Every structure is written in structure tokens, then in C-alpha cells.
XYZ file of N, CA and C in Angstrom:
651
model
N 56.526 -126.377 198.220
C 55.930 -126.375 196.727
C 57.050 -126.256 195.722
N 57.784 -125.031 196.099
C 58.877 -124.636 195.393
C 59.701 -125.458 194.732
N 60.292 -126.684 196.065
C 61.433 -127.844 195.583
C 60.258 -128.569 194.633
N 59.185 -129.288 194.897
C 58.381 -129.461 193.852
C 58.744 -129.397 192.102
N 58.658 -127.890 192.413
C 58.529 -127.230 191.065
C 60.001 -127.564 190.683
N 61.173 -127.197 191.381
C 62.512 -127.302 190.990
C 62.736 -128.542 190.702
N 61.912 -129.594 191.289
C 62.570 -131.449 191.065
C 61.803 -131.398 189.492
N 60.574 -131.100 189.466
C 59.691 -131.114 188.056
C 60.718 -130.787 187.405
N 60.880 -129.743 186.958
C 61.999 -128.628 185.789
C 63.072 -129.329 185.944
N 63.392 -129.595 186.579
C 64.827 -130.694 186.549
C 65.193 -132.494 185.716
N 63.734 -132.572 186.160
C 63.001 -133.610 185.308
C 62.817 -133.270 183.859
N 62.611 -132.424 183.360
C 61.929 -131.880 182.153
C 60.102 -131.761 181.834
N 60.304 -131.756 182.528
C 58.313 -131.471 182.800
C 58.173 -129.886 182.606
N 57.747 -130.261 180.898
C 57.537 -128.857 180.459
C 55.846 -127.578 180.899
N 55.017 -129.024 181.352
C 54.202 -127.931 182.495
C 54.770 -127.525 183.738
N 55.077 -127.670 184.391
C 55.955 -127.412 185.330
C 57.403 -125.973 184.845
N 57.872 -126.544 183.511
C 58.572 -125.028 182.986
C 57.797 -123.588 182.808
N 56.453 -124.207 182.378
C 56.064 -123.386 181.878
C 55.200 -122.195 183.236
N 54.967 -123.327 184.094
C 54.605 -121.922 185.598
C 55.775 -121.375 186.132
N 56.698 -121.274 185.842
C 57.994 -121.100 186.224
C 58.759 -119.356 185.215
N 57.697 -119.688 184.020
C 58.023 -118.972 183.075
C 56.688 -117.710 183.944
N 55.845 -118.389 183.729
C 54.409 -117.702 184.637
C 54.774 -116.462 185.510
N 55.031 -117.247 186.557
C 55.569 -116.603 188.030
C 57.458 -115.619 187.958
N 58.114 -116.072 186.745
C 59.230 -115.557 186.728
C 59.854 -114.550 185.609
N 58.554 -114.540 184.251
C 59.353 -113.527 182.818
C 59.182 -112.518 183.185
N 58.686 -111.878 184.353
C 58.079 -110.182 183.796
C 59.147 -109.452 184.691
N 59.881 -110.574 185.753
C 60.999 -110.178 186.832
C 62.736 -110.229 185.732
N 62.582 -111.119 185.004
C 63.869 -111.076 184.261
C 62.893 -110.078 182.827
N 62.509 -109.798 182.395
C 62.035 -108.649 181.278
C 62.311 -107.169 182.547
N 61.923 -107.379 183.594
C 62.444 -105.998 183.901
C 63.975 -105.739 184.261
N 64.364 -106.645 184.753
C 65.740 -106.329 185.296
C 66.751 -106.090 183.744
N 65.817 -106.978 182.525
C 67.157 -106.402 181.353
C 66.537 -105.526 180.449
N 64.826 -104.767 181.015
C 65.122 -103.539 180.348
C 65.926 -102.119 181.236
N 66.121 -102.429 182.385
C 67.150 -101.731 182.945
C 68.585 -101.786 182.591
N 68.699 -103.071 182.604
C 70.470 -103.455 182.101
C 71.185 -102.640 180.724
N 69.690 -103.130 179.637
C 70.107 -102.718 178.246
C 69.451 -101.006 177.749
N 68.317 -100.737 179.056
C 67.461 -99.556 178.194
C 66.935 -99.735 176.904
N 66.585 -100.568 176.365
C 65.755 -101.001 175.324
C 64.870 -102.002 175.624
N 62.935 -101.945 175.262
C 62.174 -102.747 175.286
C 62.228 -104.036 174.372
N 62.810 -103.551 173.236
C 62.973 -104.541 171.864
C 63.499 -105.710 172.928
N 65.070 -105.555 172.609
C 66.152 -106.060 173.671
C 66.171 -106.943 174.736
N 65.100 -106.392 175.700
C 64.607 -106.859 177.215
C 63.890 -108.561 176.728
N 62.588 -107.969 175.205
C 62.227 -109.166 174.966
C 62.798 -110.003 174.612
N 63.831 -109.622 173.672
C 64.378 -110.724 173.262
C 65.812 -111.555 174.511
N 65.987 -110.626 174.766
C 66.874 -111.202 176.308
C 65.828 -112.396 177.011
N 64.379 -112.191 177.200
C 63.558 -112.664 178.185
C 63.129 -114.303 177.267
N 63.477 -114.229 175.944
C 63.461 -115.593 175.795
C 64.701 -116.267 175.636
N 65.886 -115.758 175.276
C 66.727 -116.714 175.197
C 67.020 -116.856 176.709
N 66.868 -116.101 177.801
C 67.208 -116.668 179.382
C 66.318 -117.761 179.200
N 64.999 -117.876 178.979
C 64.264 -119.402 179.145
C 63.980 -120.324 178.626
N 65.110 -120.119 176.904
C 65.363 -121.149 176.097
C 66.853 -121.311 177.053
N 67.581 -121.001 177.279
C 69.020 -121.552 177.993
C 68.700 -122.295 179.409
N 67.317 -121.757 179.779
C 67.589 -122.252 181.524
C 66.865 -123.440 180.477
N 65.776 -124.032 180.093
C 65.300 -125.338 179.770
C 66.463 -125.982 179.418
N 67.419 -125.793 178.418
C 68.623 -126.369 178.217
C 69.836 -126.717 179.366
N 69.507 -125.954 179.995
C 70.567 -125.967 181.749
C 69.694 -126.838 182.752
N 68.665 -126.936 181.894
C 67.159 -127.235 183.834
C 68.234 -128.654 184.319
N 69.202 -129.363 183.860
C 69.764 -130.210 184.293
C 70.319 -130.142 185.602
N 70.739 -129.105 185.607
C 71.607 -128.226 186.532
C 70.787 -127.775 187.929
N 69.751 -127.246 187.517
C 68.769 -127.336 188.813
C 69.021 -127.699 190.194
N 69.162 -127.528 191.691
C 69.478 -127.945 192.680
C 67.819 -128.377 192.784
N 67.745 -129.551 192.797
C 65.847 -129.879 193.271
C 65.910 -129.374 195.017
N 66.518 -128.683 195.381
C 66.200 -128.261 197.089
C 66.545 -127.001 197.308
N 65.769 -125.863 197.537
C 65.746 -124.888 197.522
C 64.717 -123.795 197.565
N 64.383 -122.800 197.307
C 63.611 -121.763 197.701
C 63.122 -121.093 195.932
N 63.287 -119.933 195.867
C 62.461 -119.744 194.342
C 63.857 -119.160 193.133
N 63.253 -120.044 191.895
C 63.804 -119.896 190.487
C 65.142 -118.652 190.365
N 64.538 -117.699 191.069
C 64.341 -115.902 190.334
C 65.428 -115.950 190.395
N 66.468 -115.680 191.394
C 68.012 -115.738 191.101
C 68.708 -116.546 190.273
N 68.347 -118.087 190.124
C 68.988 -118.221 189.140
C 68.826 -118.165 187.551
N 67.343 -117.548 187.571
C 67.348 -116.841 185.942
C 67.616 -115.607 185.504
N 67.513 -115.135 186.667
C 68.355 -113.355 186.244
C 69.770 -113.554 186.375
N 70.545 -114.891 186.973
C 71.851 -115.044 186.499
C 72.266 -115.236 185.176
N 71.240 -116.066 184.744
C 70.911 -116.406 183.331
C 71.288 -115.141 182.436
N 70.166 -114.894 182.729
C 69.958 -113.568 182.151
C 70.833 -112.640 181.759
N 71.973 -112.565 183.397
C 72.827 -111.748 182.908
C 74.017 -111.897 182.064
N 73.697 -113.385 181.659
C 74.828 -113.676 181.424
C 74.549 -113.550 179.143
N 73.026 -113.588 179.054
C 72.253 -112.936 177.952
C 72.831 -111.863 177.759
N 72.705 -111.251 178.408
C 72.883 -109.913 178.501
C 74.136 -109.422 177.798
N 75.217 -109.928 178.594
C 76.593 -109.600 178.465
C 77.378 -110.380 177.185
N 76.169 -111.235 176.893
C 76.139 -111.913 175.010
C 75.660 -110.601 174.477
N 74.553 -110.630 174.087
C 73.759 -109.862 173.662
C 74.823 -108.327 173.317
N 75.154 -107.880 173.761
C 75.871 -106.713 173.730
C 77.378 -106.937 173.182
N 78.038 -108.103 173.465
C 79.235 -108.474 172.486
C 78.922 -108.210 170.982
N 77.757 -109.304 170.988
C 77.089 -109.015 169.602
C 76.511 -108.172 168.676
N 76.267 -107.110 169.821
C 76.062 -105.866 169.200
C 77.197 -104.867 168.786
N 77.955 -105.343 169.616
C 79.252 -104.415 169.199
C 79.594 -104.881 167.851
N 79.929 -106.635 167.672
C 80.581 -106.843 166.409
C 79.897 -106.100 165.307
N 78.205 -106.404 165.605
C 77.419 -105.865 164.541
C 77.616 -104.385 164.353
N 77.675 -103.976 165.331
C 78.117 -102.219 164.431
C 79.309 -101.975 164.027
N 80.556 -102.668 164.817
C 81.622 -102.440 164.234
C 81.111 -103.346 162.376
N 80.666 -104.106 161.952
C 80.276 -104.716 160.644
C 78.996 -103.482 159.645
N 78.911 -102.707 160.313
C 78.410 -101.545 159.615
C 79.105 -100.761 159.722
N 79.739 -100.306 160.218
C 80.613 -99.358 160.518
C 81.271 -99.541 159.138
N 81.411 -100.603 158.658
C 82.378 -100.672 157.442
C 81.285 -99.911 155.607
N 80.269 -100.326 155.976
C 79.250 -100.266 154.990
C 79.055 -99.130 154.379
N 78.770 -98.752 153.528
C 78.841 -97.270 152.594
C 77.399 -96.319 153.680
N 77.194 -95.100 153.540
C 75.875 -94.963 154.607
C 74.412 -95.305 153.662
N 73.323 -94.928 154.341
C 72.582 -95.678 153.783
C 72.139 -94.078 153.679
N 70.553 -94.268 153.079
C 70.101 -93.147 152.844
C 69.387 -92.700 153.514
N 69.106 -91.405 153.910
C 68.071 -90.929 154.998
C 66.740 -91.307 155.172
N 66.395 -91.658 156.484
C 64.760 -92.624 156.624
C 64.549 -91.033 157.408
N 62.451 -91.133 156.642
C 61.681 -90.430 157.978
C 61.800 -90.609 159.293
N 61.414 -89.209 160.104
C 61.624 -89.194 161.845
C 60.154 -90.159 161.792
N 59.716 -91.186 162.410
C 58.813 -91.323 162.877
C 58.334 -91.250 164.595
N 59.259 -90.503 164.904
C 59.378 -90.486 166.331
C 57.981 -89.766 167.207
N 57.236 -89.186 166.142
C 56.259 -88.715 166.773
C 55.039 -89.576 167.314
N 54.788 -90.741 166.133
C 54.395 -92.394 166.792
C 54.362 -92.558 167.881
N 55.531 -92.557 168.551
C 55.693 -92.826 169.827
C 55.751 -92.017 171.272
N 54.983 -91.246 170.995
C 54.568 -89.756 171.790
C 54.775 -90.183 173.062
N 53.188 -91.331 173.051
C 52.632 -92.098 174.079
C 53.470 -92.914 175.381
N 55.420 -92.716 174.423
C 56.009 -93.638 175.404
C 57.201 -92.166 175.823
N 57.373 -91.470 175.905
C 58.202 -90.050 175.689
C 58.697 -89.988 176.886
N 57.740 -90.216 178.563
C 58.321 -89.374 179.319
C 58.917 -91.112 179.877
N 57.974 -92.317 179.605
C 58.888 -93.718 180.260
C 60.446 -93.455 179.639
N 60.481 -93.091 178.292
C 61.845 -93.233 177.513
C 62.915 -92.546 178.265
N 61.948 -90.963 178.925
C 62.899 -90.455 178.789
C 63.815 -90.805 180.454
N 62.644 -91.415 181.546
C 62.893 -91.644 182.839
C 63.720 -92.986 182.138
N 63.574 -93.815 181.816
C 64.902 -95.025 181.692
C 65.957 -94.549 181.375
N 66.015 -93.438 179.851
C 67.763 -92.732 179.765
C 68.451 -92.019 180.327
N 67.648 -91.141 181.639
C 68.130 -90.892 182.752
C 69.443 -92.110 183.477
N 68.322 -93.019 183.654
C 68.621 -94.087 185.172
C 70.014 -94.855 184.184
N 69.796 -94.914 182.895
C 70.473 -95.658 182.369
C 72.239 -95.222 182.279
N 71.531 -93.908 181.893
C 72.909 -92.969 181.746
C 73.703 -93.000 183.069
N 72.913 -92.907 183.948
C 73.730 -92.885 185.484
C 74.208 -94.446 185.733
N 73.654 -95.321 185.372
C 74.371 -96.405 185.386
C 75.754 -97.278 184.666
N 75.446 -96.334 183.840
C 76.159 -97.253 182.142
C 77.622 -96.435 182.720
N 78.042 -95.365 183.930
C 78.752 -95.394 183.534
C 79.826 -95.937 185.486
N 78.789 -96.789 185.842
C 79.280 -98.145 186.876
C 80.175 -98.961 185.681
N 80.899 -99.897 186.970
C 81.419 -100.742 186.411
C 80.549 -101.811 186.094
N 80.874 -102.402 184.921
C 79.996 -103.586 184.410
C 79.372 -104.171 186.048
N 80.145 -104.347 187.271
C 80.254 -105.886 187.678
C 78.944 -104.914 188.984
N 79.363 -103.660 189.458
C 78.719 -102.592 190.459
C 77.836 -102.978 189.909
N 77.321 -102.737 188.720
C 75.926 -101.749 188.155
C 74.809 -103.364 188.004
N 75.528 -104.655 187.780
C 74.349 -105.897 187.923
C 74.429 -105.989 189.422
N 74.908 -106.223 190.341
C 74.852 -106.171 191.782
C 74.359 -105.299 191.847
N 73.938 -103.605 191.801
C 72.842 -103.240 192.298
C 71.233 -102.974 191.819
N 71.652 -103.851 190.303
C 70.152 -103.898 189.492
C 69.003 -104.977 190.245
N 70.331 -105.772 190.464
C 69.779 -106.890 191.726
C 69.436 -106.612 192.850
N 69.882 -106.291 193.515
C 70.070 -105.835 194.521
C 68.984 -104.443 194.950
N 69.057 -103.364 194.643
C 67.793 -103.023 194.928
C 66.848 -102.520 193.862
N 66.618 -102.897 192.042
C 65.723 -102.825 191.835
C 64.860 -103.932 191.617
N 65.635 -105.128 192.344
C 64.880 -106.536 191.458
C 64.616 -107.123 192.750
N 65.523 -105.722 194.322
C 64.702 -106.789 195.293
C 65.294 -107.667 195.952
N 66.747 -108.686 195.913
C 67.083 -109.504 195.706
C 68.064 -109.034 197.062
N 67.552 -110.393 198.249
C 68.987 -109.928 199.140
C 70.647 -110.844 198.952
N 70.848 -110.250 199.725
C 72.564 -110.171 199.219
C 73.095 -111.898 198.724
N 72.423 -112.878 199.748
C 72.599 -114.389 199.012
C 71.636 -114.462 197.975
N 71.153 -114.044 197.636
C 70.628 -114.904 196.648
C 71.193 -113.913 195.377
N 71.053 -112.873 195.197
C 72.283 -112.139 194.251
C 73.369 -112.852 194.200
N 73.884 -113.459 195.687
C 75.323 -113.568 195.546
C 75.192 -115.500 194.578
N 73.413 -116.539 194.622
C 73.444 -117.545 194.026
C 73.275 -116.841 192.396
N 72.651 -116.217 192.287
C 72.607 -115.399 190.890
C 73.660 -115.257 190.253
N 74.997 -114.408 190.825
C 76.038 -114.352 190.125
C 77.428 -115.438 189.982
N 77.343 -116.449 191.147
C 78.639 -117.734 191.455
C 79.388 -116.562 192.243
N 79.037 -115.453 192.852
C 80.069 -115.075 194.144
C 79.654 -114.791 195.235
N 80.509 -114.992 196.016
C 80.807 -114.727 197.681
C 79.797 -113.847 198.151
N 78.871 -113.890 199.217
C 78.183 -112.649 199.609
C 79.267 -111.389 200.420
N 80.325 -111.504 200.829
C 80.938 -110.498 200.811
C 81.592 -109.351 199.696
N 81.793 -110.140 198.197
C 81.692 -109.506 196.793
C 80.522 -108.778 196.644
N 79.352 -109.354 197.066
C 78.423 -108.984 196.737
C 77.819 -107.482 197.575
N 78.608 -107.480 198.313
C 78.451 -106.418 199.427
C 78.948 -105.476 199.409
N 80.117 -106.070 198.968
C 81.138 -104.434 198.775
C 81.001 -104.173 197.449
N 80.614 -105.234 196.494
C 80.418 -104.024 195.338
C 79.069 -103.038 195.504
N 78.015 -103.466 196.238
C 76.799 -102.975 195.969
C 77.046 -101.837 196.742
N 77.971 -101.562 198.038
C 78.263 -100.679 198.526
C 79.042 -99.306 198.241
N 79.782 -99.847 196.814
C 80.925 -98.948 195.950
C 79.478 -98.408 195.184
N 79.211 -99.286 194.850
C 77.808 -98.863 194.170
C 77.088 -97.932 194.507
N 76.856 -97.705 195.861
C 75.168 -96.694 195.887
C 76.348 -95.817 195.850
N 78.221 -95.814 196.614
C 78.299 -94.814 196.265
C 79.339 -93.833 195.170
N 79.116 -94.788 194.381
C 79.625 -93.368 192.991
C 78.282 -93.149 192.338
N 77.468 -93.796 192.606
C 75.752 -93.399 191.948
C 75.414 -92.026 192.774
N 75.479 -91.652 194.161
C 75.438 -91.109 195.073
C 76.389 -89.262 194.630
N 77.316 -89.862 193.905
C 78.764 -89.091 193.637
C 78.369 -88.614 191.707
N 78.030 -89.847 190.945
C 77.398 -89.259 189.690
C 76.311 -88.168 189.680
N 75.058 -88.942 191.090
C 73.937 -87.862 190.331
C 74.295 -86.450 190.733
N 75.322 -86.417 191.990
C 75.274 -84.837 193.022
C 76.232 -84.058 191.341
N 77.089 -84.483 190.749
C 77.865 -83.934 189.246
C 76.763 -84.038 188.274
N 75.659 -84.550 187.886
C 74.785 -84.494 187.283
C 73.687 -83.283 187.276
N 73.434 -83.151 188.338
C 72.522 -82.396 189.366
C 72.946 -80.576 189.042
N 74.435 -81.333 189.212
C 75.378 -79.498 189.308
C 75.389 -78.738 188.126
N 75.315 -80.609 187.217
C 75.784 -79.851 185.558
C 74.804 -79.396 185.045
N 73.343 -80.149 184.907
C 72.302 -79.200 184.410
C 71.854 -78.264 184.939
N 72.003 -77.758 186.106
C 71.598 -76.568 187.096
C 72.122 -75.792 186.449
N 73.951 -76.336 186.034
C 74.698 -74.801 185.257
C 74.199 -74.795 183.620
N 73.879 -75.536 182.660
C 73.381 -75.690 181.645
C 72.347 -74.882 181.871
N 71.238 -75.125 182.362
C 69.726 -74.228 182.606
C 69.893 -72.203 182.694
N 71.113 -72.029 184.092
C 71.189 -70.751 184.600
C 71.595 -70.313 182.927
N 72.905 -70.923 182.231
C 73.340 -70.309 181.875
C 72.277 -69.775 179.772
N 71.367 -70.993 179.751
C 70.389 -71.219 178.704
C 69.062 -71.037 178.729
N 68.777 -70.972 180.205
C 67.164 -71.285 180.215
C 67.147 -72.333 180.673
N 65.688 -72.453 181.783
C 65.189 -74.112 181.949
C 64.920 -74.219 180.899
N 64.430 -75.695 180.711
C 63.997 -76.535 179.783
C 62.628 -76.721 180.287
N 61.726 -76.978 179.449
C 60.334 -76.976 179.592
C 60.747 -79.068 179.876
N 60.034 -79.771 180.763
C 59.969 -81.511 180.927
C 59.426 -81.668 179.271
N 60.184 -83.009 178.660
C 59.523 -83.265 177.298
C 60.109 -82.593 175.812
N 60.885 -81.250 176.175
C 61.412 -80.111 175.131
C 62.531 -81.134 174.466
N 63.082 -81.969 175.582
C 64.437 -82.326 174.987
C 65.583 -82.241 175.620
N 65.502 -81.412 176.591
C 66.340 -81.000 177.604
C 66.419 -82.326 178.641
N 67.249 -82.463 179.967
C 67.049 -83.128 181.334
C 66.859 -81.890 182.303
N 65.870 -82.026 182.843
C 65.538 -80.944 184.052
C 65.849 -81.697 185.187
N 66.224 -81.187 186.156
C 66.444 -81.512 187.584
C 66.017 -82.297 188.602
N 66.332 -83.559 189.125
C 65.784 -84.701 189.721
C 66.103 -86.218 188.811
N 66.130 -85.806 187.316
C 65.998 -87.244 186.282
C 67.059 -87.972 187.117
N 68.123 -87.862 187.590
C 68.946 -88.629 187.585
C 68.970 -89.175 188.910
N 67.856 -88.500 189.511
C 67.105 -89.797 191.479
C 67.123 -90.815 190.396
N 66.498 -91.012 189.171
C 65.630 -91.875 189.261
C 66.921 -93.368 189.361
N 68.452 -93.557 189.123
C 68.985 -93.772 189.144
C 69.654 -94.710 190.888
N 68.911 -93.733 191.651
C 69.425 -94.443 193.114
C 67.956 -94.479 193.981
N 66.849 -94.660 192.908
C 65.748 -94.926 193.579
C 65.240 -96.563 194.113
N 65.412 -97.171 195.059
C 65.077 -98.352 194.986
C 63.384 -98.949 194.457
N 63.895 -100.246 193.927
C 61.974 -100.250 193.185
C 62.372 -101.388 194.088
N 61.038 -102.312 194.657
C 60.929 -103.294 195.049
C 59.743 -103.821 194.848
N 59.351 -104.550 194.247
C 58.078 -105.465 193.721
C 57.797 -106.777 194.822
N 56.262 -106.869 195.183
C 56.235 -108.336 195.719
C 56.102 -109.226 194.598
N 56.737 -110.321 194.808
C 56.977 -111.837 193.892
C 56.330 -112.480 194.659
N 55.775 -113.179 193.702
C 55.022 -114.800 193.804
C 55.710 -115.676 194.283
């Protein structure tokens, strides 16, 4: 069945490509959210990923298993391009005169505070990894891809993927211990902060190393 879908996508079958979107759009979105820390940016990444996948459809191997690794590899390239564009945008904005302060509408987002805090905690730890190690960690641990699939997605040897994942795990353990120690030290000096009051509570950084596996179609 997967081979049939691959062959149809390669041939430009829009209906087959629609099935691929239905099967894998959520996986691409999850990966983008974790790598960017921004829901809106992640939605853009999904759109750009599938546009690029359609443009590159002739490169799809008609033989093989799931197209998810291929799509996640494209998503990684889109995220890198998006970050470069964001940096250029920020440099351009820095040259403009300051704008008038706008009202704070943060209260409207109260229902998403808990998710945002968890996402921010995980992203903060991952951001301190080297980009290549962070990407391998996200694909292996959060997306649940095996080494061979990640190697396919990133165009790297399996041995390189194994070594990068090992370094990423070790570094995240080190960072988690440091973050927890700093958090406990801050609380002992200024008093414990209640969750949701703007402070970080012990255990937030554990999210960065928590495996996330979801059964895929």
C-alpha cells in the first residue's frame, strides 16, 4: 500500500498526496512546535513543508515504507530557513524607531498558559543543544523514529545519528541537573513560587528529556 502511495505521489497524483497530508500533517506539526516553540510558526512550517514536498515529489522513491521521515527532513529544512528569515526580520526591525506601547491581551490566553509553560521549559533546555543534536533528539525521542528513519530524514549515516543522539541525551541530563539546582536555589532565597505565577517550579526541565511516542498510522 505504501509503495502504491509513493508511486502515485511521484506521478503527481493529487488525491494520493492528499492522503499523505492526512496521515502525516499532525506529525509534521508536532515536530515544528517542538523545534520552534511557536504554534503559529508551526502552522506555517506545515504549509511550507507540504508545498515543498509537492514540488519535490519526483524525488520520491517509489519503493519504501512511510513517507514520514522524508517529510520531517523537509520540515527541518523549512524550520532552518524560517529561523534565518526571522533573524533578518529582527535585524530590520531593530533599525526602526520604537513603536507606541500596545495593551497587554495576555489574559485572553489563560486557557493555554499551562501548555505554554511546559513548551517553554522544554524549548529552553533544547535550545542549549547544538542544532544538529537538537534535531536528532526531537526526531528520535519525541517523534519515535528509529535511527535508520532519522538517517533517511536528515541524509546522514546511521552511525552519525547514534552518536548525536547519545551526546544530546548526555547534555540534556547535565542541563536538567543544573536547571533544577538553580531553581531550588532561587526558591530557597526568595520563597517558593506557586505554579502559574510566572515562576518555574522544580521538575519543569524534566519535560526536555521525557520520551514522547505516539502510534502513527
